[in-house]
GROMACS .gro file of C-alpha atoms in nm:
model
   27
    1MET     CA    1   0.710  -0.024   0.675
    2GLY     CA    2   1.077  -0.084   0.736
    3VAL     CA    3   1.074  -0.463   0.709
    4ALA     CA    4   1.138  -0.572   0.350
    5ARG     CA    5   1.204  -0.946   0.366
    6GLY     CA    6   0.936  -1.165   0.210
    7SER     CA    7   0.648  -0.925   0.271
    8ALA     CA    8   0.777  -0.672   0.019
    9PRO     CA    9   0.527  -0.760  -0.259
   10ALA     CA   10   0.245  -0.789  -0.009
   11GLU     CA   11   0.327  -0.450   0.144
   12THR     CA   12   0.346  -0.293  -0.201
   13ALA     CA   13  -0.001  -0.424  -0.284
   14VAL     CA   14  -0.140  -0.298   0.046
   15VAL     CA   15   0.020   0.044   0.001
   16ALA     CA   16  -0.116   0.068  -0.352
   17ALA     CA   17  -0.466  -0.022  -0.233
   18VAL     CA   18  -0.452   0.230   0.050
   19ARG     CA   19  -0.331   0.503  -0.184
   20SER     CA   20  -0.611   0.430  -0.430
   21VAL     CA   21  -0.868   0.446  -0.150
   22VAL     CA   22  -0.724   0.774  -0.025
   23ARG     CA   23  -0.741   0.917  -0.376
   24VAL     CA   24  -1.106   0.820  -0.409
   25ARG     CA   25  -1.186   0.972  -0.068
   26GLU     CA   26  -1.005   1.296  -0.152
   27ASP     CA   27  -1.186   1.322  -0.483
   0.00000   0.00000   0.00000
């Protein structure tokens, strides 16, 4: 997660999705 060229928005969306999934699993 160090490359921030044109995949910045895509990475952000993926990170957000992963975080949401982790939150659901922890709950």
